Amino acid sequence: SSELTQDPAVSVALGQTVRITCQGDSLRSYYASWYQQRPGQAPVLVVHGKNNRPSGIPDRFSGSDSGDTASLTIIGTQAEDEAVYYCHSRDRIDNRLFGGGTTLTVL
Amino acid sequence: QVLLQESGPGLLRPSETLSLTCAVSGFSISNGYYWAWVRQSPGKGLQWIASIYHGANTFYNPSLKSRVNISDDTSRNQFSLIVRSVTAADTAVYYCARLAITEEFDYWGPGTLVTVSS
């Protein structure tokens, strides 16, 4: 099916590592990209492709994939990383899909 | 630097037609990228609406395809979205974005809030 599934909420202690996952059949064929959205702001691309970060994104953000699941990992999570994270991919018939979003809380 | 800026009416009545424009600066929309619209209903997630590539190639979310149309104007370096017969369910922040061939939305506009209310 053409859907991407994310856990609604995840929490992490300051300075620790957190993994946010995204599951969907399309991820067996296409890479995911990941977006950070803070309240009242537009989404920002943080990871895309095999594991690429745009200029200005800290190297504590990384991406990986296995089968039908893509993951965004943040190592040494900072307070400013608290946000909603969305995954995105496409399917075989040119639909672009977003996951439902994961709210990351930094404790 | 690539900049995108949405413009739209802000408030519409049910059954009216929504018209949005995205002005692009710092990059030519003729230069080999898709250009897209994404919306976000209040308190909800992101929903891809439509994309356009080289003017003639358009792609639509199946759930919206019957009511929307995406087009571009290379002479003004902008692209547009029309949504017909709007309802309260179309109330959202509408973002325009650049979509790379490698499938990431790498630049976004700040978004414009559209409210549908009688």
PDB file of C-alpha atoms in Angstrom:
ATOM      1  CA  SER A   1       0.000   0.000   0.000  1.00  0.00           C
ATOM      2  CA  SER A   2       1.116   3.584  -0.593  1.00  0.00           C
ATOM      3  CA  GLU A   3       1.493   4.726   2.999  1.00  0.00           C
ATOM      4  CA  LEU A   4       4.322   5.666   5.312  1.00  0.00           C
ATOM      5  CA  THR A   5       3.883   4.886   8.993  1.00  0.00           C
ATOM      6  CA  GLN A   6       5.643   6.692  11.842  1.00  0.00           C
ATOM      7  CA  ASP A   7       5.309   6.444  15.606  1.00  0.00           C
ATOM      8  CA  PRO A   8       3.350   9.504  16.783  1.00  0.00           C
ATOM      9  CA  ALA A   9       5.725  10.418  19.598  1.00  0.00           C
ATOM     10  CA  VAL A  10       9.200   9.624  20.864  1.00  0.00           C
ATOM     11  CA  SER A  11      11.140  11.036  23.797  1.00  0.00           C
ATOM     12  CA  VAL A  12      14.878  11.146  24.500  1.00  0.00           C
ATOM     13  CA  ALA A  13      17.056  12.417  27.310  1.00  0.00           C
ATOM     14  CA  LEU A  14      19.271  15.377  26.526  1.00  0.00           C
ATOM     15  CA  GLY A  15      22.550  14.210  25.022  1.00  0.00           C
ATOM     16  CA  GLN A  16      21.337  10.704  24.281  1.00  0.00           C
ATOM     17  CA  THR A  17      20.654   8.922  20.977  1.00  0.00           C
ATOM     18  CA  VAL A  18      17.230   8.571  19.423  1.00  0.00           C
ATOM     19  CA  ARG A  19      15.996   6.707  16.357  1.00  0.00           C
ATOM     20  CA  ILE A  20      12.827   7.696  14.503  1.00  0.00           C
ATOM     21  CA  THR A  21      11.461   5.152  12.072  1.00  0.00           C
ATOM     22  CA  CYS A  22       9.290   5.214   8.966  1.00  0.00           C
ATOM     23  CA  GLN A  23       7.753   2.083   7.480  1.00  0.00           C
ATOM     24  CA  GLY A  24       6.194   1.504   4.079  1.00  0.00           C
ATOM     25  CA  ASP A  25       6.313  -0.763   1.040  1.00  0.00           C
ATOM     26  CA  SER A  26       7.624   2.039  -1.183  1.00  0.00           C
ATOM     27  CA  LEU A  27      10.790   2.207   0.944  1.00  0.00           C
ATOM     28  CA  ARG A  28      11.863  -1.124  -0.531  1.00  0.00           C
ATOM     29  CA  SER A  29      12.353   0.721  -3.844  1.00  0.00           C
ATOM     30  CA  TYR A  30      12.916   4.384  -2.982  1.00  0.00           C
ATOM     31  CA  TYR A  31      14.930   6.278  -0.409  1.00  0.00           C
ATOM     32  CA  ALA A  32      13.247   8.335   2.276  1.00  0.00           C
ATOM     33  CA  SER A  33      13.960  11.952   3.019  1.00  0.00           C
ATOM     34  CA  TRP A  34      13.478  13.465   6.472  1.00  0.00           C
ATOM     35  CA  TYR A  35      12.166  16.882   7.524  1.00  0.00           C
ATOM     36  CA  GLN A  36      12.251  18.753  10.816  1.00  0.00           C
ATOM     37  CA  GLN A  37       9.363  21.081  11.554  1.00  0.00           C
ATOM     38  CA  ARG A  38       9.332  23.414  14.520  1.00  0.00           C
ATOM     39  CA  PRO A  39       6.062  25.099  15.591  1.00  0.00           C
ATOM     40  CA  GLY A  40       4.940  27.803  13.208  1.00  0.00           C
ATOM     41  CA  GLN A  41       7.744  27.135  10.741  1.00  0.00           C
ATOM     42  CA  ALA A  42       8.078  25.466   7.368  1.00  0.00           C
ATOM     43  CA  PRO A  43       9.643  21.996   7.235  1.00  0.00           C
ATOM     44  CA  VAL A  44      13.416  21.812   6.846  1.00  0.00           C
ATOM     45  CA  LEU A  45      15.197  19.000   5.021  1.00  0.00           C
ATOM     46  CA  VAL A  46      17.652  17.253   7.366  1.00  0.00           C
ATOM     47  CA  VAL A  47      18.555  13.972   5.632  1.00  0.00           C
ATOM     48  CA  HIS A  48      17.978  12.572   2.141  1.00  0.00           C
ATOM     49  CA  GLY A  49      19.083   9.774  -0.133  1.00  0.00           C
ATOM     50  CA  LYS A  50      21.359   7.054   1.194  1.00  0.00           C
ATOM     51  CA  ASN A  51      22.562   9.305   4.035  1.00  0.00           C
ATOM     52  CA  ASN A  52      23.054  12.878   2.855  1.00  0.00           C
ATOM     53  CA  ARG A  53      22.773  16.053   4.881  1.00  0.00           C
ATOM     54  CA  PRO A  54      22.185  19.478   3.350  1.00  0.00           C
ATOM     55  CA  SER A  55      24.661  22.206   4.157  1.00  0.00           C
ATOM     56  CA  GLY A  56      24.099  23.543   7.661  1.00  0.00           C
ATOM     57  CA  ILE A  57      22.554  20.386   9.130  1.00  0.00           C
ATOM     58  CA  PRO A  58      24.621  19.091  12.062  1.00  0.00           C
ATOM     59  CA  ASP A  59      26.364  15.755  11.621  1.00  0.00           C
ATOM     60  CA  ARG A  60      24.502  14.341  14.626  1.00  0.00           C
ATOM     61  CA  PHE A  61      21.649  13.683  12.140  1.00  0.00           C
ATOM     62  CA  SER A  62      21.976  10.548  10.003  1.00  0.00           C
ATOM     63  CA  GLY A  63      19.754   8.292   7.944  1.00  0.00           C
ATOM     64  CA  SER A  64      19.656   4.592   7.213  1.00  0.00           C
ATOM     65  CA  ASP A  65      17.357   2.039   5.644  1.00  0.00           C
ATOM     66  CA  SER A  66      16.614  -1.668   5.831  1.00  0.00           C
ATOM     67  CA  GLY A  67      13.931  -3.389   3.816  1.00  0.00           C
ATOM     68  CA  ASP A  68      10.679  -1.470   4.199  1.00  0.00           C
ATOM     69  CA  THR A  69      11.929   0.753   7.024  1.00  0.00           C
ATOM     70  CA  ALA A  70      13.882   3.991   6.971  1.00  0.00           C
ATOM     71  CA  SER A  71      15.370   5.515  10.103  1.00  0.00           C
ATOM     72  CA  LEU A  72      16.526   8.926  11.224  1.00  0.00           C
ATOM     73  CA  THR A  73      19.068   8.803  14.048  1.00  0.00           C
ATOM     74  CA  ILE A  74      20.137  11.736  16.188  1.00  0.00           C
ATOM     75  CA  ILE A  75      23.292  11.147  18.232  1.00  0.00           C
ATOM     76  CA  GLY A  76      23.790  13.489  21.179  1.00  0.00           C
ATOM     77  CA  THR A  77      20.317  15.018  20.968  1.00  0.00           C
ATOM     78  CA  GLN A  78      20.152  18.718  21.763  1.00  0.00           C
ATOM     79  CA  ALA A  79      17.254  20.736  23.165  1.00  0.00           C
ATOM     80  CA  GLU A  80      16.839  22.500  19.822  1.00  0.00           C
ATOM     81  CA  ASP A  81      16.145  19.152  18.147  1.00  0.00           C
ATOM     82  CA  GLU A  82      12.716  19.053  19.785  1.00  0.00           C
ATOM     83  CA  ALA A  83      10.340  19.189  16.814  1.00  0.00           C
ATOM     84  CA  VAL A  84       8.081  17.093  14.619  1.00  0.00           C
ATOM     85  CA  TYR A  85       9.923  14.893  12.118  1.00  0.00           C
ATOM     86  CA  TYR A  86       8.350  13.727   8.864  1.00  0.00           C
ATOM     87  CA  CYS A  87       9.564  11.113   6.413  1.00  0.00           C
ATOM     88  CA  HIS A  88       8.819  11.349   2.710  1.00  0.00           C
ATOM     89  CA  SER A  89       9.160   9.060  -0.260  1.00  0.00           C
ATOM     90  CA  ARG A  90       7.449   8.244  -3.497  1.00  0.00           C
ATOM     91  CA  ASP A  91       5.661   5.217  -4.864  1.00  0.00           C
ATOM     92  CA  ARG A  92       5.768   3.444  -8.231  1.00  0.00           C
ATOM     93  CA  ILE A  93       2.999   5.577  -9.748  1.00  0.00           C
ATOM     94  CA  ASP A  94       4.571   8.969  -8.992  1.00  0.00           C
ATOM     95  CA  ASN A  95       2.633   9.710  -5.815  1.00  0.00           C
ATOM     96  CA  ARG A  96       4.626  11.548  -3.173  1.00  0.00           C
ATOM     97  CA  LEU A  97       3.976  10.323   0.332  1.00  0.00           C
ATOM     98  CA  PHE A  98       4.545  11.757   3.793  1.00  0.00           C
ATOM     99  CA  GLY A  99       4.501   9.877   7.043  1.00  0.00           C
ATOM    100  CA  GLY A 100       2.176  11.105   9.745  1.00  0.00           C
ATOM    101  CA  GLY A 101       5.006  12.703  11.692  1.00  0.00           C
ATOM    102  CA  THR A 102       6.824  11.893  14.936  1.00  0.00           C
ATOM    103  CA  THR A 103       6.870  14.429  17.757  1.00  0.00           C
ATOM    104  CA  LEU A 104      10.285  14.325  19.401  1.00  0.00           C
ATOM    105  CA  THR A 105      10.427  15.464  23.022  1.00  0.00           C
ATOM    106  CA  VAL A 106      13.829  16.133  24.592  1.00  0.00           C
ATOM    107  CA  LEU A 107      13.743  15.501  28.329  1.00  0.00           C
TER     108      LEU A 107
ATOM    109  CA  GLN B   1      20.117  31.386  -2.660  1.00  0.00           C
ATOM    110  CA  VAL B   2      16.838  29.794  -3.682  1.00  0.00           C
ATOM    111  CA  LEU B   3      13.807  31.568  -2.237  1.00  0.00           C
ATOM    112  CA  LEU B   4      10.153  30.676  -2.603  1.00  0.00           C
ATOM    113  CA  GLN B   5       7.229  32.879  -1.576  1.00  0.00           C
ATOM    114  CA  GLU B   6       3.588  31.879  -1.615  1.00  0.00           C
ATOM    115  CA  SER B   7       0.760  34.320  -2.155  1.00  0.00           C
ATOM    116  CA  GLY B   8      -2.948  33.690  -1.834  1.00  0.00           C
ATOM    117  CA  PRO B   9      -6.303  35.091  -0.704  1.00  0.00           C
ATOM    118  CA  GLY B  10      -6.207  34.161   2.988  1.00  0.00           C
ATOM    119  CA  LEU B  11      -9.963  33.666   3.325  1.00  0.00           C
ATOM    120  CA  LEU B  12     -12.440  31.936   1.015  1.00  0.00           C
ATOM    121  CA  ARG B  13     -16.087  30.950   1.173  1.00  0.00           C
ATOM    122  CA  PRO B  14     -17.137  27.322   0.627  1.00  0.00           C
ATOM    123  CA  SER B  15     -17.544  26.375  -3.061  1.00  0.00           C
ATOM    124  CA  GLU B  16     -15.163  29.119  -4.221  1.00  0.00           C
ATOM    125  CA  THR B  17     -11.940  28.527  -6.174  1.00  0.00           C
ATOM    126  CA  LEU B  18      -8.593  28.896  -4.432  1.00  0.00           C
ATOM    127  CA  SER B  19      -5.758  30.340  -6.454  1.00  0.00           C
ATOM    128  CA  LEU B  20      -2.194  30.313  -5.107  1.00  0.00           C
ATOM    129  CA  THR B  21       1.051  31.480  -6.651  1.00  0.00           C
ATOM    130  CA  CYS B  22       4.644  30.687  -5.716  1.00  0.00           C
ATOM    131  CA  ALA B  23       7.259  33.215  -6.789  1.00  0.00           C
ATOM    132  CA  VAL B  24      10.744  31.720  -7.103  1.00  0.00           C
ATOM    133  CA  SER B  25      13.956  33.739  -6.937  1.00  0.00           C
ATOM    134  CA  GLY B  26      17.591  32.699  -7.142  1.00  0.00           C
ATOM    135  CA  PHE B  27      16.876  29.763  -9.465  1.00  0.00           C
ATOM    136  CA  SER B  28      15.118  29.271 -12.785  1.00  0.00           C
ATOM    137  CA  ILE B  29      12.090  26.970 -12.617  1.00  0.00           C
ATOM    138  CA  SER B  30      13.050  25.749 -16.102  1.00  0.00           C
ATOM    139  CA  ASN B  31      16.238  24.225 -14.712  1.00  0.00           C
ATOM    140  CA  GLY B  32      15.476  20.559 -14.196  1.00  0.00           C
ATOM    141  CA  TYR B  33      13.607  20.349 -10.893  1.00  0.00           C
ATOM    142  CA  TYR B  34      10.048  19.552  -9.964  1.00  0.00           C
ATOM    143  CA  TRP B  35       8.024  22.294  -8.303  1.00  0.00           C
ATOM    144  CA  ALA B  36       5.401  21.266  -5.807  1.00  0.00           C
ATOM    145  CA  TRP B  37       2.596  22.227  -3.468  1.00  0.00           C
ATOM    146  CA  VAL B  38       2.213  20.681  -0.016  1.00  0.00           C
ATOM    147  CA  ARG B  39      -0.408  21.558   2.564  1.00  0.00           C
ATOM    148  CA  GLN B  40      -0.855  21.120   6.296  1.00  0.00           C
ATOM    149  CA  SER B  41      -4.252  21.289   7.973  1.00  0.00           C
ATOM    150  CA  PRO B  42      -4.261  22.819  11.476  1.00  0.00           C
ATOM    151  CA  GLY B  43      -2.590  20.445  13.916  1.00  0.00           C
ATOM    152  CA  LYS B  44      -2.119  17.781  11.232  1.00  0.00           C
ATOM    153  CA  GLY B  45       0.650  16.365   9.073  1.00  0.00           C
ATOM    154  CA  LEU B  46       1.944  17.202   5.614  1.00  0.00           C
ATOM    155  CA  GLN B  47       0.018  16.321   2.481  1.00  0.00           C
ATOM    156  CA  TRP B  48       1.539  16.464  -1.014  1.00  0.00           C
ATOM    157  CA  ILE B  49      -0.923  18.062  -3.455  1.00  0.00           C
ATOM    158  CA  ALA B  50       0.760  18.291  -6.851  1.00  0.00           C
ATOM    159  CA  SER B  51       4.049  18.663  -8.718  1.00  0.00           C
ATOM    160  CA  ILE B  52       5.056  20.039 -12.095  1.00  0.00           C
ATOM    161  CA  TYR B  53       8.166  19.370 -14.177  1.00  0.00           C
ATOM    162  CA  HIS B  54       9.166  21.295 -17.272  1.00  0.00           C
ATOM    163  CA  GLY B  55       5.658  22.695 -17.595  1.00  0.00           C
ATOM    164  CA  ALA B  56       4.059  19.799 -19.412  1.00  0.00           C
ATOM    165  CA  ASN B  57       4.545  17.048 -16.837  1.00  0.00           C
ATOM    166  CA  THR B  58       2.107  17.260 -13.953  1.00  0.00           C
ATOM    167  CA  PHE B  59       1.477  14.893 -11.072  1.00  0.00           C
ATOM    168  CA  TYR B  60      -1.418  14.969  -8.628  1.00  0.00           C
ATOM    169  CA  ASN B  61      -2.420  13.402  -5.330  1.00  0.00           C
ATOM    170  CA  PRO B  62      -5.195  10.992  -6.361  1.00  0.00           C
ATOM    171  CA  SER B  63      -7.397  12.199  -3.509  1.00  0.00           C
ATOM    172  CA  LEU B  64      -7.346  15.764  -4.861  1.00  0.00           C
ATOM    173  CA  LYS B  65      -6.811  15.262  -8.584  1.00  0.00           C
ATOM    174  CA  SER B  66     -10.402  16.005  -9.626  1.00  0.00           C
ATOM    175  CA  ARG B  67     -10.301  19.491  -8.036  1.00  0.00           C
ATOM    176  CA  VAL B  68      -6.780  20.798  -8.524  1.00  0.00           C
ATOM    177  CA  ASN B  69      -4.589  22.090 -11.295  1.00  0.00           C
ATOM    178  CA  ILE B  70      -0.910  23.024 -11.209  1.00  0.00           C
ATOM    179  CA  SER B  71       0.728  25.227 -13.819  1.00  0.00           C
ATOM    180  CA  ASP B  72       3.825  27.317 -14.303  1.00  0.00           C
ATOM    181  CA  ASP B  73       4.823  30.607 -15.895  1.00  0.00           C
ATOM    182  CA  THR B  74       8.494  30.488 -16.819  1.00  0.00           C
ATOM    183  CA  SER B  75       8.463  34.126 -17.995  1.00  0.00           C
ATOM    184  CA  ARG B  76       7.626  35.202 -14.424  1.00  0.00           C
ATOM    185  CA  ASN B  77       9.554  32.342 -12.793  1.00  0.00           C
ATOM    186  CA  GLN B  78       6.553  31.260 -10.787  1.00  0.00           C
ATOM    187  CA  PHE B  79       4.122  28.388 -10.531  1.00  0.00           C
ATOM    188  CA  SER B  80       0.527  28.221  -9.396  1.00  0.00           C
ATOM    189  CA  LEU B  81      -2.141  25.987  -7.898  1.00  0.00           C
ATOM    190  CA  ILE B  82      -5.891  26.101  -8.346  1.00  0.00           C
ATOM    191  CA  VAL B  83      -8.246  24.221  -6.033  1.00  0.00           C
ATOM    192  CA  ARG B  84     -11.884  24.234  -7.093  1.00  0.00           C
ATOM    193  CA  SER B  85     -15.003  23.904  -4.936  1.00  0.00           C
ATOM    194  CA  VAL B  86     -13.229  24.399  -1.625  1.00  0.00           C
ATOM    195  CA  THR B  87     -14.691  23.244   1.680  1.00  0.00           C
ATOM    196  CA  ALA B  88     -13.660  23.680   5.295  1.00  0.00           C
ATOM    197  CA  ALA B  89     -11.469  20.598   4.840  1.00  0.00           C
ATOM    198  CA  ASP B  90      -9.252  22.658   2.521  1.00  0.00           C
ATOM    199  CA  THR B  91      -8.348  25.009   5.378  1.00  0.00           C
ATOM    200  CA  ALA B  92      -4.577  24.645   5.726  1.00  0.00           C
ATOM    201  CA  VAL B  93      -1.193  26.230   5.457  1.00  0.00           C
ATOM    202  CA  TYR B  94      -0.133  25.820   1.837  1.00  0.00           C
ATOM    203  CA  TYR B  95       3.575  25.493   1.116  1.00  0.00           C
ATOM    204  CA  CYS B  96       5.352  25.606  -2.202  1.00  0.00           C
ATOM    205  CA  ALA B  97       8.597  23.690  -2.479  1.00  0.00           C
ATOM    206  CA  ARG B  98      11.323  22.588  -4.857  1.00  0.00           C
ATOM    207  CA  LEU B  99      11.463  18.832  -5.357  1.00  0.00           C
ATOM    208  CA  ALA B 100      14.741  17.404  -6.584  1.00  0.00           C
ATOM    209  CA  ILE B 101      14.998  14.575  -9.102  1.00  0.00           C
ATOM    210  CA  THR B 102      16.447  12.565  -6.216  1.00  0.00           C
ATOM    211  CA  GLU B 103      13.101  13.029  -4.436  1.00  0.00           C
ATOM    212  CA  GLU B 104      13.793  15.452  -1.622  1.00  0.00           C
ATOM    213  CA  PHE B 105      11.984  18.735  -1.023  1.00  0.00           C
ATOM    214  CA  ASP B 106      15.086  20.846  -0.576  1.00  0.00           C
ATOM    215  CA  TYR B 107      13.656  24.381  -0.486  1.00  0.00           C
ATOM    216  CA  TRP B 108      10.342  25.515   0.985  1.00  0.00           C
ATOM    217  CA  GLY B 109       8.414  28.726   1.101  1.00  0.00           C
ATOM    218  CA  PRO B 110       7.291  30.057   4.508  1.00  0.00           C
ATOM    219  CA  GLY B 111       3.704  28.963   3.807  1.00  0.00           C
ATOM    220  CA  THR B 112       0.429  30.829   3.488  1.00  0.00           C
ATOM    221  CA  LEU B 113      -2.641  30.152   5.611  1.00  0.00           C
ATOM    222  CA  VAL B 114      -5.858  29.642   3.698  1.00  0.00           C
ATOM    223  CA  THR B 115      -9.093  29.557   5.675  1.00  0.00           C
ATOM    224  CA  VAL B 116     -12.366  28.379   4.182  1.00  0.00           C
ATOM    225  CA  SER B 117     -15.321  29.658   6.163  1.00  0.00           C
ATOM    226  CA  SER B 118     -18.782  30.967   5.547  1.00  0.00           C
TER     227      SER B 118
END
